Amino acid sequence: MTKAIEALKKLVDGSDNMVFFGGAGVSTESGIPDFRSTNGLYHQEWKYPPEVILSHTFYKSNPEEFFRFYREKLLITGVRPNAAHEKLAQWEREGKLKAIVTQNIDGLHQAAGSSNVLELHGSVHRNYCEKCGKFYSFEDILHSEGVPHCTCGGQIKPDVVLYEEGLDQRIITSAVNAIANADLLIIGGTSLNVYPAAGLINYYRGNKLVLINKSAVARDLAANLVISDPIGETFSQL
C-alpha cells in the first residue's frame, strides 16, 4: 500500500459524513468513454460536434440525427459497475457515505447498490413523453427506431440535461446541502470543466478534500491529498 493510499484510508476511516463528487472518469473503467480524453466523444468524427448534437436546439431541430448519436454513443449495453462504484456503495451501507453527486448519466452507481445518488445531468434510464409524461425505459429507446414516439403520439425525450438546458433545482439544492455538511469530500474522475456542476464544490466547508483524477483539473484546488491514478484502481486498494 502506497503512502497516498494509506493517507486516503486514514481519511476515510476517520469520516462518518463523506460525500463523493464524480464525473465520467468514474465509469471509464467500466467501458464507458468519457468526453475529453484522447478517445473521448469530443475527439470522434461526426457530421456535427457532440456538444452541438447534445444541445436542446439540435434535439428540437434535428431529432433524427440526435437519436442516431444518442443510441450509438450513450446507450451502452453490457457494462457493469467497477471497483469505484462498488466501494462507494459499501461505504453507504456502512453509514459513512451520505451522498454521491454525479455528472454521469449511466446509472452504474445505482446498479452497484447506492441509493442516495444525486444525478446532476439526469439518466439514460429515464425517458418520458413530452406530451403526456408516460415513462419509457432504457430498453424502450434502445430498441426503437428513428425518433421515438409515445402511444399518445408525443415525442419521447431522454431525461438527460442537454446543453442549453438548466439543471434540476431540487437536485442542486440537495447536492449543495450534502457538500456543505460533509466532513470529507472526495472528488473523482472529473476534470471540473463542466459548469455549473463543477461550481458545487465551492460549497464545501471542511478541511479534508481529496482529488483522484488521472489528469490535471481545470481549476486550482486546495486539496489535502491528490492521487493521479484511475479511481477504480485506487478504491480497490482500500
Short mmCIF file of C-alpha atoms in Angstrom, two decimals:
data_model
loop_
_atom_site.label_atom_id
_atom_site.label_comp_id
_atom_site.label_asym_id
_atom_site.label_seq_id
_atom_site.Cartn_x
_atom_site.Cartn_y
_atom_site.Cartn_z
CA MET A 1 0.00 0.00 0.00
CA THR A 2 1.47 3.34 -1.06
CA LYS A 3 1.65 6.34 1.23
CA ALA A 4 -1.11 8.03 -0.77
CA ILE A 5 -3.42 5.05 -0.34
CA GLU A 6 -2.57 4.89 3.35
CA ALA A 7 -3.40 8.58 3.71
CA LEU A 8 -6.70 8.11 1.86
CA LYS A 9 -7.61 5.12 4.01
CA LYS A 10 -6.92 7.13 7.16
CA LEU A 11 -9.17 9.96 5.96
CA VAL A 12 -11.98 7.54 5.07
CA ASP A 13 -11.66 5.61 8.34
CA GLY A 14 -11.94 8.87 10.29
CA SER A 15 -15.04 10.09 8.46
CA ASP A 16 -18.72 9.45 9.07
CA ASN A 17 -20.13 12.12 6.74
CA MET A 18 -18.44 11.66 3.38
CA VAL A 19 -19.65 12.98 0.05
CA PHE A 20 -18.35 11.84 -3.31
CA PHE A 21 -18.42 14.16 -6.32
CA GLY A 22 -17.71 12.30 -9.55
CA GLY A 23 -17.59 12.56 -13.30
CA ALA A 24 -17.04 10.50 -16.44
CA GLY A 25 -13.71 9.08 -15.23
CA VAL A 26 -15.58 7.03 -12.64
CA SER A 27 -17.16 4.94 -15.41
CA THR A 28 -14.33 4.64 -17.93
CA GLU A 29 -13.06 1.52 -16.16
CA SER A 30 -16.49 0.01 -16.83
CA GLY A 31 -16.05 0.61 -20.55
CA ILE A 32 -17.99 3.86 -20.90
CA PRO A 33 -15.99 6.52 -22.78
CA ASP A 34 -15.58 9.97 -21.31
CA PHE A 35 -15.82 13.18 -23.30
CA ARG A 36 -12.49 14.95 -23.27
CA SER A 37 -9.76 12.29 -23.23
CA THR A 38 -7.95 11.15 -26.38
CA ASN A 39 -10.60 8.51 -27.10
CA GLY A 40 -13.49 10.51 -25.71
CA LEU A 41 -16.62 11.60 -27.55
CA TYR A 42 -15.23 15.05 -28.28
CA HIS A 43 -12.39 13.50 -30.30
CA GLN A 44 -14.53 11.34 -32.59
CA GLU A 45 -15.59 12.27 -36.08
CA TRP A 46 -19.25 13.05 -36.64
CA LYS A 47 -21.02 15.33 -39.07
CA TYR A 48 -21.62 17.66 -36.12
CA PRO A 49 -19.58 18.10 -32.92
CA PRO A 50 -21.01 16.10 -29.98
CA GLU A 51 -21.67 19.27 -27.97
CA VAL A 52 -23.85 20.50 -30.85
CA ILE A 53 -25.71 17.21 -31.22
CA LEU A 54 -26.33 17.07 -27.47
CA SER A 55 -27.87 20.54 -27.35
CA HIS A 56 -31.53 21.37 -26.85
CA THR A 57 -31.58 23.30 -30.12
CA PHE A 58 -30.25 20.34 -32.10
CA TYR A 59 -32.62 17.92 -30.35
CA LYS A 60 -35.53 20.07 -31.47
CA SER A 61 -34.29 20.87 -34.99
CA ASN A 62 -32.72 17.54 -35.99
CA PRO A 63 -34.16 14.80 -33.77
CA GLU A 64 -33.31 12.00 -36.22
CA GLU A 65 -29.57 12.74 -36.04
CA PHE A 66 -29.80 13.35 -32.29
CA PHE A 67 -31.26 9.91 -31.63
CA ARG A 68 -28.84 8.22 -34.02
CA PHE A 69 -25.94 9.63 -31.99
CA TYR A 70 -27.73 9.06 -28.69
CA ARG A 71 -28.34 5.36 -29.33
CA GLU A 72 -24.86 4.70 -30.72
CA LYS A 73 -22.80 6.64 -28.18
CA LEU A 74 -24.82 6.99 -24.98
CA LEU A 75 -26.92 3.83 -24.78
CA ILE A 76 -24.08 1.46 -23.94
CA THR A 77 -25.07 -2.09 -23.09
CA GLY A 78 -23.24 -4.83 -21.22
CA VAL A 79 -21.46 -2.51 -18.78
CA ARG A 80 -21.15 -3.25 -15.08
CA PRO A 81 -20.13 -1.24 -12.02
CA ASN A 82 -16.40 -1.21 -11.32
CA ALA A 83 -14.44 -1.15 -8.06
CA ALA A 84 -15.15 2.57 -7.55
CA HIS A 85 -18.93 2.12 -7.77
CA GLU A 86 -18.78 -0.94 -5.52
CA LYS A 87 -16.66 0.74 -2.85
CA LEU A 88 -18.92 3.79 -2.73
CA ALA A 89 -21.96 1.53 -2.31
CA GLN A 90 -20.15 -0.27 0.52
CA TRP A 91 -19.39 3.00 2.29
CA GLU A 92 -23.05 4.00 2.01
CA ARG A 93 -24.16 0.68 3.55
CA GLU A 94 -21.69 1.26 6.38
CA GLY A 95 -23.20 4.69 7.02
CA LYS A 96 -20.01 6.57 6.15
CA LEU A 97 -21.01 7.97 2.75
CA LYS A 98 -24.03 10.27 2.83
CA ALA A 99 -24.36 11.19 -0.85
CA ILE A 100 -22.95 10.71 -4.33
CA VAL A 101 -23.12 13.79 -6.53
CA THR A 102 -22.53 12.64 -10.09
CA GLN A 103 -22.31 14.21 -13.52
CA ASN A 104 -22.78 10.75 -15.07
CA ILE A 105 -26.00 9.57 -16.68
CA ASP A 106 -25.22 5.83 -16.83
CA GLY A 107 -26.92 4.61 -13.64
CA LEU A 108 -23.93 2.49 -12.57
CA HIS A 109 -23.94 3.86 -9.03
CA GLN A 110 -27.48 2.56 -8.53
CA ALA A 111 -26.55 -0.73 -10.22
CA ALA A 112 -23.82 -1.14 -7.58
CA GLY A 113 -26.37 -0.59 -4.80
CA SER A 114 -26.05 3.10 -3.96
CA SER A 115 -29.34 4.80 -3.16
CA ASN A 116 -28.61 8.46 -2.40
CA VAL A 117 -27.34 9.37 -5.86
CA LEU A 118 -27.83 12.96 -6.98
CA GLU A 119 -27.71 12.88 -10.79
CA LEU A 120 -26.89 16.41 -11.90
CA HIS A 121 -27.29 15.64 -15.59
CA GLY A 122 -30.12 13.09 -15.45
CA SER A 123 -30.10 9.45 -16.54
CA VAL A 124 -30.36 7.39 -19.73
CA HIS A 125 -32.56 5.01 -17.75
CA ARG A 126 -35.40 7.53 -17.60
CA ASN A 127 -37.30 8.76 -20.63
CA TYR A 128 -40.65 10.48 -20.82
CA CYS A 129 -43.27 11.55 -23.31
CA GLU A 130 -43.18 15.31 -23.74
CA LYS A 131 -46.94 15.31 -24.31
CA CYS A 132 -48.44 13.02 -21.64
CA GLY A 133 -45.44 12.27 -19.37
CA LYS A 134 -45.56 8.48 -19.77
CA PHE A 135 -42.34 6.76 -18.67
CA TYR A 136 -40.12 4.78 -21.03
CA SER A 137 -37.10 2.66 -20.15
CA PHE A 138 -33.53 2.43 -21.44
CA GLU A 139 -34.54 -0.65 -23.46
CA ASP A 140 -37.56 1.09 -24.96
CA ILE A 141 -35.34 3.74 -26.53
CA LEU A 142 -32.53 1.33 -27.42
CA HIS A 143 -34.87 -0.90 -29.42
CA SER A 144 -36.85 1.90 -31.05
CA GLU A 145 -36.07 3.31 -34.48
CA GLY A 146 -35.81 6.88 -35.66
CA VAL A 147 -37.45 9.42 -33.39
CA PRO A 148 -39.27 7.51 -30.62
CA HIS A 149 -42.91 8.35 -30.02
CA CYS A 150 -45.33 7.58 -27.24
CA THR A 151 -48.55 5.63 -27.68
CA CYS A 152 -50.28 9.02 -27.43
CA GLY A 153 -48.25 10.32 -30.37
CA GLY A 154 -45.98 12.61 -28.38
CA GLN A 155 -42.21 12.59 -28.80
CA ILE A 156 -40.19 10.79 -26.14
CA LYS A 157 -37.27 12.71 -24.59
CA PRO A 158 -34.41 11.22 -22.60
CA ASP A 159 -34.36 12.59 -19.06
CA VAL A 160 -30.85 13.94 -19.52
CA VAL A 161 -29.78 17.56 -19.27
CA LEU A 162 -28.78 18.76 -22.72
CA TYR A 163 -26.60 21.76 -23.44
CA GLU A 164 -28.71 24.95 -23.13
CA GLU A 165 -30.95 23.30 -20.53
CA GLY A 166 -30.91 24.12 -16.83
CA LEU A 167 -30.19 21.70 -14.02
CA ASP A 168 -32.93 20.45 -11.72
CA GLN A 169 -33.01 22.90 -8.80
CA ARG A 170 -34.12 20.22 -6.35
CA ILE A 171 -31.06 18.14 -7.21
CA ILE A 172 -28.84 21.23 -6.95
CA THR A 173 -30.21 22.10 -3.51
CA SER A 174 -29.70 18.55 -2.24
CA ALA A 175 -26.16 18.48 -3.62
CA VAL A 176 -25.27 21.84 -2.06
CA ASN A 177 -26.59 20.74 1.33
CA ALA A 178 -24.73 17.42 1.20
CA ILE A 179 -21.43 19.02 0.17
CA ALA A 180 -21.72 21.86 2.67
CA ASN A 181 -22.23 19.42 5.56
CA ALA A 182 -19.60 16.85 4.57
CA ASP A 183 -16.58 16.26 6.78
CA LEU A 184 -14.72 14.63 3.85
CA LEU A 185 -15.23 15.47 0.17
CA ILE A 186 -13.73 13.14 -2.42
CA ILE A 187 -13.67 14.45 -5.99
CA GLY A 188 -13.01 11.73 -8.51
CA GLY A 189 -12.93 11.11 -12.24
CA THR A 190 -13.71 14.66 -13.32
CA SER A 191 -11.69 17.43 -14.93
CA LEU A 192 -14.04 20.03 -13.37
CA ASN A 193 -14.62 21.60 -16.77
CA VAL A 194 -18.40 21.47 -16.81
CA TYR A 195 -20.33 24.24 -15.09
CA PRO A 196 -22.50 24.81 -13.15
CA ALA A 197 -21.83 21.30 -11.82
CA ALA A 198 -18.14 21.91 -11.06
CA GLY A 199 -19.02 25.03 -9.08
CA LEU A 200 -20.85 22.97 -6.47
CA ILE A 201 -17.61 22.00 -4.75
CA ASN A 202 -17.26 25.65 -3.71
CA TYR A 203 -19.85 24.92 -1.03
CA TYR A 204 -17.55 22.52 0.82
CA ARG A 205 -16.68 23.99 4.21
CA GLY A 206 -14.47 21.24 5.60
CA ASN A 207 -10.72 20.75 5.56
CA LYS A 208 -10.47 17.21 4.19
CA LEU A 209 -10.53 17.43 0.41
CA VAL A 210 -9.31 14.56 -1.78
CA LEU A 211 -8.83 14.71 -5.55
CA ILE A 212 -8.47 11.49 -7.57
CA ASN A 213 -8.10 12.05 -11.31
CA LYS A 214 -5.72 10.77 -13.97
CA SER A 215 -5.12 14.22 -15.44
CA ALA A 216 -4.87 17.75 -14.09
CA VAL A 217 -8.14 19.51 -13.34
CA ALA A 218 -9.32 22.79 -14.77
CA ARG A 219 -9.02 24.78 -11.57
CA ASP A 220 -6.80 25.18 -8.54
CA LEU A 221 -7.93 23.22 -5.51
CA ALA A 222 -6.54 23.31 -2.01
CA ALA A 223 -6.70 19.52 -1.83
CA ASN A 224 -5.24 17.71 1.15
CA LEU A 225 -4.49 14.68 -1.00
CA VAL A 226 -4.10 14.32 -4.77
CA ILE A 227 -3.92 10.92 -6.46
CA SER A 228 -3.29 10.73 -10.22
CA ASP A 229 -4.38 7.12 -10.77
CA PRO A 230 -7.62 5.58 -12.10
CA ILE A 231 -10.24 5.80 -9.39
CA GLY A 232 -11.36 2.17 -9.61
CA GLU A 233 -7.78 1.02 -9.26
CA THR A 234 -7.35 3.38 -6.30
CA PHE A 235 -10.53 2.36 -4.48
CA SER A 236 -9.82 -1.36 -4.98
CA GLN A 237 -6.85 -0.96 -2.63
CA LEU A 238 -8.96 0.34 0.25
#
